[in-house]
Short mmCIF file of C-alpha atoms in Angstrom, two decimals:
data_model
loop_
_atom_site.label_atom_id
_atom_site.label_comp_id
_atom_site.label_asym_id
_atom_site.label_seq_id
_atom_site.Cartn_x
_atom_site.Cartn_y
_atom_site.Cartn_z
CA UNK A 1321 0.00 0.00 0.00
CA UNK A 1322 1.78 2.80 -1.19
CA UNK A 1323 2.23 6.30 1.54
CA UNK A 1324 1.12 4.16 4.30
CA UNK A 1325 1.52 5.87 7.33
CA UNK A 1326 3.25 3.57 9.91
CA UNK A 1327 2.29 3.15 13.58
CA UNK A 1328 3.41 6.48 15.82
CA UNK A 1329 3.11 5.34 18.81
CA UNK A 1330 6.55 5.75 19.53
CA UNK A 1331 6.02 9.83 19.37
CA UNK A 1332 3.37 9.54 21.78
CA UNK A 1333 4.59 7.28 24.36
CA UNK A 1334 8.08 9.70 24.45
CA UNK A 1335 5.96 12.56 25.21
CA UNK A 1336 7.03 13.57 28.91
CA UNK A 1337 3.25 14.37 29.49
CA UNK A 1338 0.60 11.55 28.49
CA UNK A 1339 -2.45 10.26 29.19
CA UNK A 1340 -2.34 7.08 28.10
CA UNK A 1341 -0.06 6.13 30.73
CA UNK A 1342 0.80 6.47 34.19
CA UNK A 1343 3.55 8.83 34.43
CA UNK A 1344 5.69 6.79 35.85
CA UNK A 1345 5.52 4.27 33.38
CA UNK A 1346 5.75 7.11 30.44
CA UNK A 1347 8.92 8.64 32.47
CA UNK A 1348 11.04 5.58 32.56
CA UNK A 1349 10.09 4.77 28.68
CA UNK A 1350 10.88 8.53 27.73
CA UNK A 1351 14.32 7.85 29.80
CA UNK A 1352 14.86 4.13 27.93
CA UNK A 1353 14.63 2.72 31.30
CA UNK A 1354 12.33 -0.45 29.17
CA UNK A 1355 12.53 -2.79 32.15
CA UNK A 1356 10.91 -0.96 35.00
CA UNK A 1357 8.34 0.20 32.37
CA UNK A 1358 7.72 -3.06 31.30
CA UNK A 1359 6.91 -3.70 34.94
CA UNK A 1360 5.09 -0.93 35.84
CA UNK A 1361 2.53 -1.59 32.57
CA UNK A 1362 2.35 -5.40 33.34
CA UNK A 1363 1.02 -4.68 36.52
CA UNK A 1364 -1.26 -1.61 35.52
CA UNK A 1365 -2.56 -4.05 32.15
CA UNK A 1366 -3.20 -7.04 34.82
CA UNK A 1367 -6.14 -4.37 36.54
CA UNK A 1368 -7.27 -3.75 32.92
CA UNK A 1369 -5.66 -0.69 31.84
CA UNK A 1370 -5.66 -0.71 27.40
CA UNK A 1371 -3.00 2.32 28.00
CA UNK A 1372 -0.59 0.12 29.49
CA UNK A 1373 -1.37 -2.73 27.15
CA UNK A 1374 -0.59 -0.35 24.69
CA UNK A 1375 2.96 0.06 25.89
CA UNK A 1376 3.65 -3.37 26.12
CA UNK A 1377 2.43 -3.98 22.71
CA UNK A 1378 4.72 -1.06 21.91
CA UNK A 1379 7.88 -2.62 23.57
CA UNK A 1380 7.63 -5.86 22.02
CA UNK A 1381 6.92 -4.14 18.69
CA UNK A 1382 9.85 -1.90 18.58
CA UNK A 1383 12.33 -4.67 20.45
CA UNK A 1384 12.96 -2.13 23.00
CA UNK A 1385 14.89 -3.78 26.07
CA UNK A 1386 13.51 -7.33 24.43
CA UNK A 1387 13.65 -9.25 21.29
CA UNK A 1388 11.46 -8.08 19.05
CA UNK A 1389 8.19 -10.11 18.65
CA UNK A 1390 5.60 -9.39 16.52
CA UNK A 1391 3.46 -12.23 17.55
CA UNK A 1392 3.30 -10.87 21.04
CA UNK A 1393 3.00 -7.56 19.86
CA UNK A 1394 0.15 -8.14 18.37
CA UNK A 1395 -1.04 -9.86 21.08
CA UNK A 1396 -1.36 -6.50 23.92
CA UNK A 1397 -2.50 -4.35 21.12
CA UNK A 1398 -5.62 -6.24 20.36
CA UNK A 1399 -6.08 -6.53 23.39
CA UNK A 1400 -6.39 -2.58 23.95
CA UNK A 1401 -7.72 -2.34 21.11
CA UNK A 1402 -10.85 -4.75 22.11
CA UNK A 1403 -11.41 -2.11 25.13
CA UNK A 1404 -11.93 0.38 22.57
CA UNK A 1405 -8.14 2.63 22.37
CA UNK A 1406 -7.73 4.33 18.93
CA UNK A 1407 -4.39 4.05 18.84
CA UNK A 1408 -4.01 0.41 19.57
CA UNK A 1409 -6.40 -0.29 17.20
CA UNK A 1410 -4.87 1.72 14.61
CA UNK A 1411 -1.46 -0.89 15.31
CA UNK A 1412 -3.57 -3.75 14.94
CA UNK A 1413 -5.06 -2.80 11.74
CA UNK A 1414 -1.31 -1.24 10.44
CA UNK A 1415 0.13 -4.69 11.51
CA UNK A 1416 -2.78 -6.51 9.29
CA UNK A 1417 -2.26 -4.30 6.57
CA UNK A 1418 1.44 -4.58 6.13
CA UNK A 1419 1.57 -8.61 7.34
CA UNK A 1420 4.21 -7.89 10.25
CA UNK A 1421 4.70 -10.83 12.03
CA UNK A 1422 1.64 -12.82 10.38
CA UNK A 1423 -0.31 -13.06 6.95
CA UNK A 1424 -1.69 -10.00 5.12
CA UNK A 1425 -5.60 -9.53 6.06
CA UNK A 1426 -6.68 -6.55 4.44
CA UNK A 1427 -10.45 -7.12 4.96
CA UNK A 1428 -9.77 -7.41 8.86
CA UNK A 1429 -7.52 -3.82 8.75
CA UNK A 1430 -10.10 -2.37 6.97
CA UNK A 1431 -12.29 -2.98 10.41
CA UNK A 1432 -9.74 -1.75 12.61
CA UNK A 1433 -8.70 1.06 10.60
CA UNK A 1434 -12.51 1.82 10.67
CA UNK A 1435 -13.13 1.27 14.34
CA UNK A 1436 -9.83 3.53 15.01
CA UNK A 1437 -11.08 6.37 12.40
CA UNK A 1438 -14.60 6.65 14.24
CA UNK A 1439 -12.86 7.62 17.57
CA UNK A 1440 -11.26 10.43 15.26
CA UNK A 1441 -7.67 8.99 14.86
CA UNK A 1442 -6.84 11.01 11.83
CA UNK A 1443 -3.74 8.49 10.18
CA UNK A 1444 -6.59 5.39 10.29
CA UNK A 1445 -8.83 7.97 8.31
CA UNK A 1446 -5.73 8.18 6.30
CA UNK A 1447 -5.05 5.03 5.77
CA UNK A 1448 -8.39 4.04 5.16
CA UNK A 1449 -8.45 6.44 2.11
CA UNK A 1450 -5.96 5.01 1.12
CA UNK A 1451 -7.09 1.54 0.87
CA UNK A 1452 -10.27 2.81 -0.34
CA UNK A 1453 -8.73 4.71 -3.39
CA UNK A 1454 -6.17 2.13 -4.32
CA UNK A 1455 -8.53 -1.11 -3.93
CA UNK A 1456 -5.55 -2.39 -2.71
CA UNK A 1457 -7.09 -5.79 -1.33
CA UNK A 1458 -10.52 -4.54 -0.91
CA UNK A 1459 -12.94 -2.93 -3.77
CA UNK A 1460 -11.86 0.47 -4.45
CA UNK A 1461 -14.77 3.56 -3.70
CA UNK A 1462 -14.38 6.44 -4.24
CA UNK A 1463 -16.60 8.10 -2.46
CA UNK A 1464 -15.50 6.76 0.79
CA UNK A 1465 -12.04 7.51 0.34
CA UNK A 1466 -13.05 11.16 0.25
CA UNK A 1467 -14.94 10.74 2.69
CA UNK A 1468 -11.96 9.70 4.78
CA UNK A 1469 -9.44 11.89 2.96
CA UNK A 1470 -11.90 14.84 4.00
CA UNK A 1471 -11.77 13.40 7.76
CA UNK A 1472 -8.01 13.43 8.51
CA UNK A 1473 -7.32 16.77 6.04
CA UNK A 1474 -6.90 18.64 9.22
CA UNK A 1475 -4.39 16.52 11.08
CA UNK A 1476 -2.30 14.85 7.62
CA UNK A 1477 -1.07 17.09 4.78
CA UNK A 1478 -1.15 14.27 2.71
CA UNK A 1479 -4.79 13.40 2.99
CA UNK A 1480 -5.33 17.56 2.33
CA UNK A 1481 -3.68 17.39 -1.16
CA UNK A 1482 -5.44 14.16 -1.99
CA UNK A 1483 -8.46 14.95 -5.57
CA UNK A 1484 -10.43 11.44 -5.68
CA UNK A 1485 -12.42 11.21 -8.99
CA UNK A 1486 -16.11 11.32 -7.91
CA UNK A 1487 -18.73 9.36 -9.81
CA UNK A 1488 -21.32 11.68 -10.98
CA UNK A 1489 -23.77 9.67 -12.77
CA UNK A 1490 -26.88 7.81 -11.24
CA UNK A 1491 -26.11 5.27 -8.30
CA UNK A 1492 -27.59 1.89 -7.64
CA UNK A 1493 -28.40 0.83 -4.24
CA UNK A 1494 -27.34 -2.36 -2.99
CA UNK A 1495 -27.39 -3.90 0.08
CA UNK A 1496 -23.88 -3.24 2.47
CA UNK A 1497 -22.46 -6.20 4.02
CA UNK A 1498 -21.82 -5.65 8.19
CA UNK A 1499 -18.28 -6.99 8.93
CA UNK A 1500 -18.63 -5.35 12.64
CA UNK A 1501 -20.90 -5.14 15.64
CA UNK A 1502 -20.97 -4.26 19.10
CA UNK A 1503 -24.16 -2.79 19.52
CA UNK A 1504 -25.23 -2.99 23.11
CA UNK A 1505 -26.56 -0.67 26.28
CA UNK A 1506 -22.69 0.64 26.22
CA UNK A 1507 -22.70 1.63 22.51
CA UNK A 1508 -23.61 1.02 19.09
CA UNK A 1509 -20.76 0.62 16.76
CA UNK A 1510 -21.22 -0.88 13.66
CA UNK A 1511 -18.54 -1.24 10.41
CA UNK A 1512 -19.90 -2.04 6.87
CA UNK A 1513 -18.51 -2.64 3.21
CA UNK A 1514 -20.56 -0.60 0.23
CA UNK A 1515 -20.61 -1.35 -3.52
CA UNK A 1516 -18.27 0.59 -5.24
CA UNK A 1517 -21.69 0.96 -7.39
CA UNK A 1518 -24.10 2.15 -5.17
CA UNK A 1519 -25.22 5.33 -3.65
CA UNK A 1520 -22.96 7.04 -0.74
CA UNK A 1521 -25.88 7.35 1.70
CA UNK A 1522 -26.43 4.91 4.48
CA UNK A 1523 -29.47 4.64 7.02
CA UNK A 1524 -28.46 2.97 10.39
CA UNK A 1525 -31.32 1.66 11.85
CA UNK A 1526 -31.87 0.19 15.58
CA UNK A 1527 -35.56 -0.55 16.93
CA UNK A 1528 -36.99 -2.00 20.08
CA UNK A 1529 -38.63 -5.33 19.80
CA UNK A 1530 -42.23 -5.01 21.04
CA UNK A 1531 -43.94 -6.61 23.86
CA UNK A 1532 -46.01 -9.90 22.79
CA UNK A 1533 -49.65 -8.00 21.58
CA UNK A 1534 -48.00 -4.34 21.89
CA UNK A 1535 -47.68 -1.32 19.52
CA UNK A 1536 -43.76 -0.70 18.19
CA UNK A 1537 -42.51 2.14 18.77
CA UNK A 1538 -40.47 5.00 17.01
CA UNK A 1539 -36.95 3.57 16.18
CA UNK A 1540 -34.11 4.40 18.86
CA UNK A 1541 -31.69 5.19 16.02
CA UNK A 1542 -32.27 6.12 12.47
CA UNK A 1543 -28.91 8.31 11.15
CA UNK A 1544 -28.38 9.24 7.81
CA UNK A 1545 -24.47 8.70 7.07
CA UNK A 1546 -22.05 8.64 4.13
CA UNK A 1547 -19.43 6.58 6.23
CA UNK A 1548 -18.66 3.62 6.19
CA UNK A 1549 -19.43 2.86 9.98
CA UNK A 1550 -20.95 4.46 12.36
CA UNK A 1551 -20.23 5.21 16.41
CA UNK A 1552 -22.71 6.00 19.48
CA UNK A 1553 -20.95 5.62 22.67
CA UNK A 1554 -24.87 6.40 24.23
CA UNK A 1555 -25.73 2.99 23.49
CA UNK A 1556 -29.00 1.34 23.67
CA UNK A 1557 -32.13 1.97 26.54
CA UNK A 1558 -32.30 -1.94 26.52
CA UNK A 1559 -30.90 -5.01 24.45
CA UNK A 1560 -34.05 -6.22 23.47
CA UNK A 1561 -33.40 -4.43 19.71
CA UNK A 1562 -32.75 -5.41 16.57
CA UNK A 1563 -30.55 -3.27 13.86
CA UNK A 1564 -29.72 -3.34 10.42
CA UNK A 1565 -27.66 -0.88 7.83
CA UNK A 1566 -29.45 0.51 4.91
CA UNK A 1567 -28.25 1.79 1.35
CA UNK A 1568 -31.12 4.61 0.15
CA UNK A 1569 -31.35 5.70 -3.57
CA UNK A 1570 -30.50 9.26 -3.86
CA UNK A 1571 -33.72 10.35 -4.53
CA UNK A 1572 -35.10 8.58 -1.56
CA UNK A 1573 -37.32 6.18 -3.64
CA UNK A 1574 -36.06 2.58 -2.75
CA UNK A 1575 -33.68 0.77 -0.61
CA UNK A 1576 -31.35 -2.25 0.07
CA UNK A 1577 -31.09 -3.45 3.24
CA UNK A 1578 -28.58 -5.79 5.42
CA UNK A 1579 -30.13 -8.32 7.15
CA UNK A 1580 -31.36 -7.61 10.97
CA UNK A 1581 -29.28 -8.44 13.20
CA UNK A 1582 -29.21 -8.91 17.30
CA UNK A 1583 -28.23 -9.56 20.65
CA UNK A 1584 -30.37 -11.61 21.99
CA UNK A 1585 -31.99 -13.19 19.50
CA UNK A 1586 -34.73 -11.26 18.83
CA UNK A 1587 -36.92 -12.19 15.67
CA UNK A 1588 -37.11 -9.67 13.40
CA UNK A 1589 -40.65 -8.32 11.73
CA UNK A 1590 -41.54 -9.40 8.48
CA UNK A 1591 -42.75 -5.68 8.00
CA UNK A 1592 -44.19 -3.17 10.23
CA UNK A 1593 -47.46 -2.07 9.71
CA UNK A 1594 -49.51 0.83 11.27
CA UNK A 1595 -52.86 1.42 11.54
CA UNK A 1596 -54.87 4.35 11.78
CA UNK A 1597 -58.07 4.03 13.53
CA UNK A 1598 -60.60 6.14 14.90
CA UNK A 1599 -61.99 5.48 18.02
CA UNK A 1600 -65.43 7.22 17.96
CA UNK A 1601 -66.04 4.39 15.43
CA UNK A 1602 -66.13 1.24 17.39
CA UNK A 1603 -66.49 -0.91 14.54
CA UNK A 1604 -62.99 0.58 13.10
CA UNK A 1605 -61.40 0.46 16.12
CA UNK A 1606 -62.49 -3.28 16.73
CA UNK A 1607 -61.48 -3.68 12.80
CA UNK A 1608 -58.34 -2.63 14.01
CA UNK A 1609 -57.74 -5.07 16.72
CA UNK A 1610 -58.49 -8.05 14.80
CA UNK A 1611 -56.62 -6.93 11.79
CA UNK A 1612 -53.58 -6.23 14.01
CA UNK A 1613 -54.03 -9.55 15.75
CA UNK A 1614 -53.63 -11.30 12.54
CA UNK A 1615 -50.64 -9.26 11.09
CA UNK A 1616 -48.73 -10.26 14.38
CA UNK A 1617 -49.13 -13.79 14.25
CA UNK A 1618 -47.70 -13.48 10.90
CA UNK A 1619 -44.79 -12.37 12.24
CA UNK A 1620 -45.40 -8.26 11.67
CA UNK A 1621 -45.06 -6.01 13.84
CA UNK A 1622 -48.03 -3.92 14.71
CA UNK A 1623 -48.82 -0.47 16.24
CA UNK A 1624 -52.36 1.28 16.46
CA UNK A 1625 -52.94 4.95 16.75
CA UNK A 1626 -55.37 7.49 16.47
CA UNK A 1627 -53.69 9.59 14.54
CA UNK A 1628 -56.81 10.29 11.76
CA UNK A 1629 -55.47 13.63 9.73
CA UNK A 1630 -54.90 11.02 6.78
CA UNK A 1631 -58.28 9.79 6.87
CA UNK A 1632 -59.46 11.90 4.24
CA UNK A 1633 -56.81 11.07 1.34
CA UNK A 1634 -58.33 8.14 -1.07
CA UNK A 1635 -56.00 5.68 -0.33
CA UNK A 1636 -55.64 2.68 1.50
CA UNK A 1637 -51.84 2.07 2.42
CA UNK A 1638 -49.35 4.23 2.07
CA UNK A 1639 -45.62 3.17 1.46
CA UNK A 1640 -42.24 5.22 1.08
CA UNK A 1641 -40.14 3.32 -0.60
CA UNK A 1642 -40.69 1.21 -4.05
CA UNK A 1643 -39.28 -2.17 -2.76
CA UNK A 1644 -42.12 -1.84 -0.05
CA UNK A 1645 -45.16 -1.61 -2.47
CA UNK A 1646 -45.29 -5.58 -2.60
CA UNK A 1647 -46.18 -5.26 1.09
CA UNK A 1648 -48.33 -2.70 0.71
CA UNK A 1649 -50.45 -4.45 -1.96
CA UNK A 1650 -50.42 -7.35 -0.18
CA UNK A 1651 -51.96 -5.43 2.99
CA UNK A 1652 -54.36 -3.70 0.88
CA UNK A 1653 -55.69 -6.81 -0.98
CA UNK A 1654 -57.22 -7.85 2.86
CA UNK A 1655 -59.59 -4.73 2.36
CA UNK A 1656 -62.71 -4.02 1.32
CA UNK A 1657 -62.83 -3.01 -2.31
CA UNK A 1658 -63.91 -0.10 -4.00
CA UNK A 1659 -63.45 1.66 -7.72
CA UNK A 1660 -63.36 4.97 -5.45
CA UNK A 1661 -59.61 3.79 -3.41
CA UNK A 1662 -56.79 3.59 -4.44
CA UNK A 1663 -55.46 0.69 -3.00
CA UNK A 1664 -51.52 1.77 -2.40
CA UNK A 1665 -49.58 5.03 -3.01
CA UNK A 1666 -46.36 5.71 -2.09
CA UNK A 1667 -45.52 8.70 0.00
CA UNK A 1668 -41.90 9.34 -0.18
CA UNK A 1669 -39.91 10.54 2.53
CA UNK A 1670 -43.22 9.69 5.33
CA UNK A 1671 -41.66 6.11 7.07
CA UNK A 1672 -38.80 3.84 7.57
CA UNK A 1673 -37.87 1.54 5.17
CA UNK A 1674 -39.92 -1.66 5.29
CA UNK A 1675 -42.92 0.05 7.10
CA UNK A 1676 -46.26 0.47 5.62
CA UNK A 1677 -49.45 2.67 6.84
CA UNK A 1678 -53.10 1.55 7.15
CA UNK A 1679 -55.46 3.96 6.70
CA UNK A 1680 -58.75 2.58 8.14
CA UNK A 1681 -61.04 5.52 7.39
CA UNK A 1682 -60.61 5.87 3.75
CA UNK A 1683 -63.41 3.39 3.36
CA UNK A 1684 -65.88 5.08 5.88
#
């Protein structure tokens, strides 16, 4: 990989003032005493500290007051890196890249270079650029490679001077493959690959599963993103929740989705539907119930409201997104029929992808 930017964790740790370390530890590196800092970060990486599992990573890496060992090495800095330290995770994904000390694995730098450029280490958004522009190992896009390039253009002159050919014409959407997830009540950090071919925007999606017989709710996440991952050290209200990444069309008219994914299992809806009832008509609002009791044992998920400022639009079921009109129809063909109803429109820009909306009162 040509311009590869190196690890530089040797300028950091040789700072008199860090905090990555304890300062004792950092003060008898900076003053090549190897051996007491070796001992001080054994003991400090022993009560979990990634900082000091940095440094060791860093002494067996460099060979300093040891023999060099890449093996062990890589070893401490995936270990930091697991708990989440940039700059241990930017090592591991530099010593994947170049194949120190083990075979090249490209697609498993890309991650780490990922994970390390959404805690804003500007030489991972470098480096990821790079790999991006090159396709060296991985299918080249350009749009994410200026997308990273634009990232670290503060912090490396390199990435600054770097003019990535942008493809102009009309996009495709296709479904992104997740090759990361740790999505959980601590955070929600997810890494994806994109067609080269498809359109730069992404829709991150994480919803709560509902209660056996209850309404869904409003999704706890739905960004927008032209990344190519995405970090929320928040994290989740609960871990009953399902997620999944989503490529949109430009012009907001269709989608391709990754599958759902969880942590605990959770079954994901074969749709969601809602239904808009009114509930000074008891027959609707009975209509309602049994119609929703149906769609969930068929594996949708259901929510009611009374929401009726649609119920004058001729329409049935309403849809935002072409690859949901199947649904739709399908929902509409349980419904009364009538020359003067349109059975399914789309309405683009109204719902999440693979949501529909029943309007009950178009036939009253």
């Amino acid at each position: 990989m040509k311009n590869l930017i190196l690890s530089c964790a040797v300028s950091v740790v040789l700072l008199p003032a860090t905090s990555w370390a304890q300062v004792d530890a950092a003060s008898a590196f900076a003053s090549r005493d190897f051996a007491t800092a070796r001992t001080l970060w054994l003991s400090e990486a022993a009560d979990g500290s990634a900082e000091a599992m940095l440094g060791l990573g860093l002494l067996a890496d460099r060979g300093f007051g040891q023999q060099r060992d890449f093996d062990v090495a890589f070893d401490w800095y995936l270990q930091a890196a697991s708990l989440g330290l940039a700059e241990a995770q930017f090592n591991v994904a530099i010593m994947l890249d170049a194949g120190l000390g083990r075979r090249r694995d490209v697609g498993e730098a890309q991650i780490w270079y990922t994970r390390a450029a959404l805690r804003d280490h500007a030489r991972a958004q470098y480096n990821l650029g790079l790999l991006y522009e090159t396709g060296d190992g991985i299918a080249s896009n350009p749009a994410l490679a200026a997308y990273w390039f634009g990232k670290a253009a503060q912090s490396v002159p390199a990435a600054a001077q770097k003019e990535v050919a942008q493809v102009t014409a009309s996009r495709m959407v296709a479904a992104p493959k997740v090759t990361f997830d740790n999505v959980g009540t601590s955070q929600v950090e997810l890494v994806w690959n994109a067609d080269s071919n498809a359109n730069a925007t992404h829709l991150v999606e994480v919803i709560e599963a509902p209660r056996v017989g209850e309404n869904y709710g409003a999704p706890i996440m739905s960004v927008s993103t032209v990344s190519s991952g995405i970090l929320d050290l928040n994290g989740l209200p609960t871990n009953d929740a399902i997620w999944r990444v989503v490529n949109l069309a430009s012009d907001d008219t269709d989608y391709a989705a990754a599958k759902w994914s969880s942590s605990e299992s959770v079954e994901p809806p074969r749709g969601r539907i809602t239904l808009i009832s009114d509930p000074a008509v008891k027959s609707m609002e009975n209509a309602a119930s049994v119609f929703a009791s149906s769609l969930r044992q068929a594996g949708y998920w259901v929510q009611i409201t009374d929401d009726v400022s649609t119920q004058a639009d001729n329409f049935y079921v309403s849809y935002g997104y072409a690859s949901d009109q199947q649904l739709a129809n399908a929902v509409a063909a349980f419904l009364p029929s009538t020359e003067q109803i349109t059975p399914a429109k789309q309405l683009l820009r109204s719902m999440q992808p693979g949501e529909v909306v029943v309007n009950l009162g178009a036939f009253r």
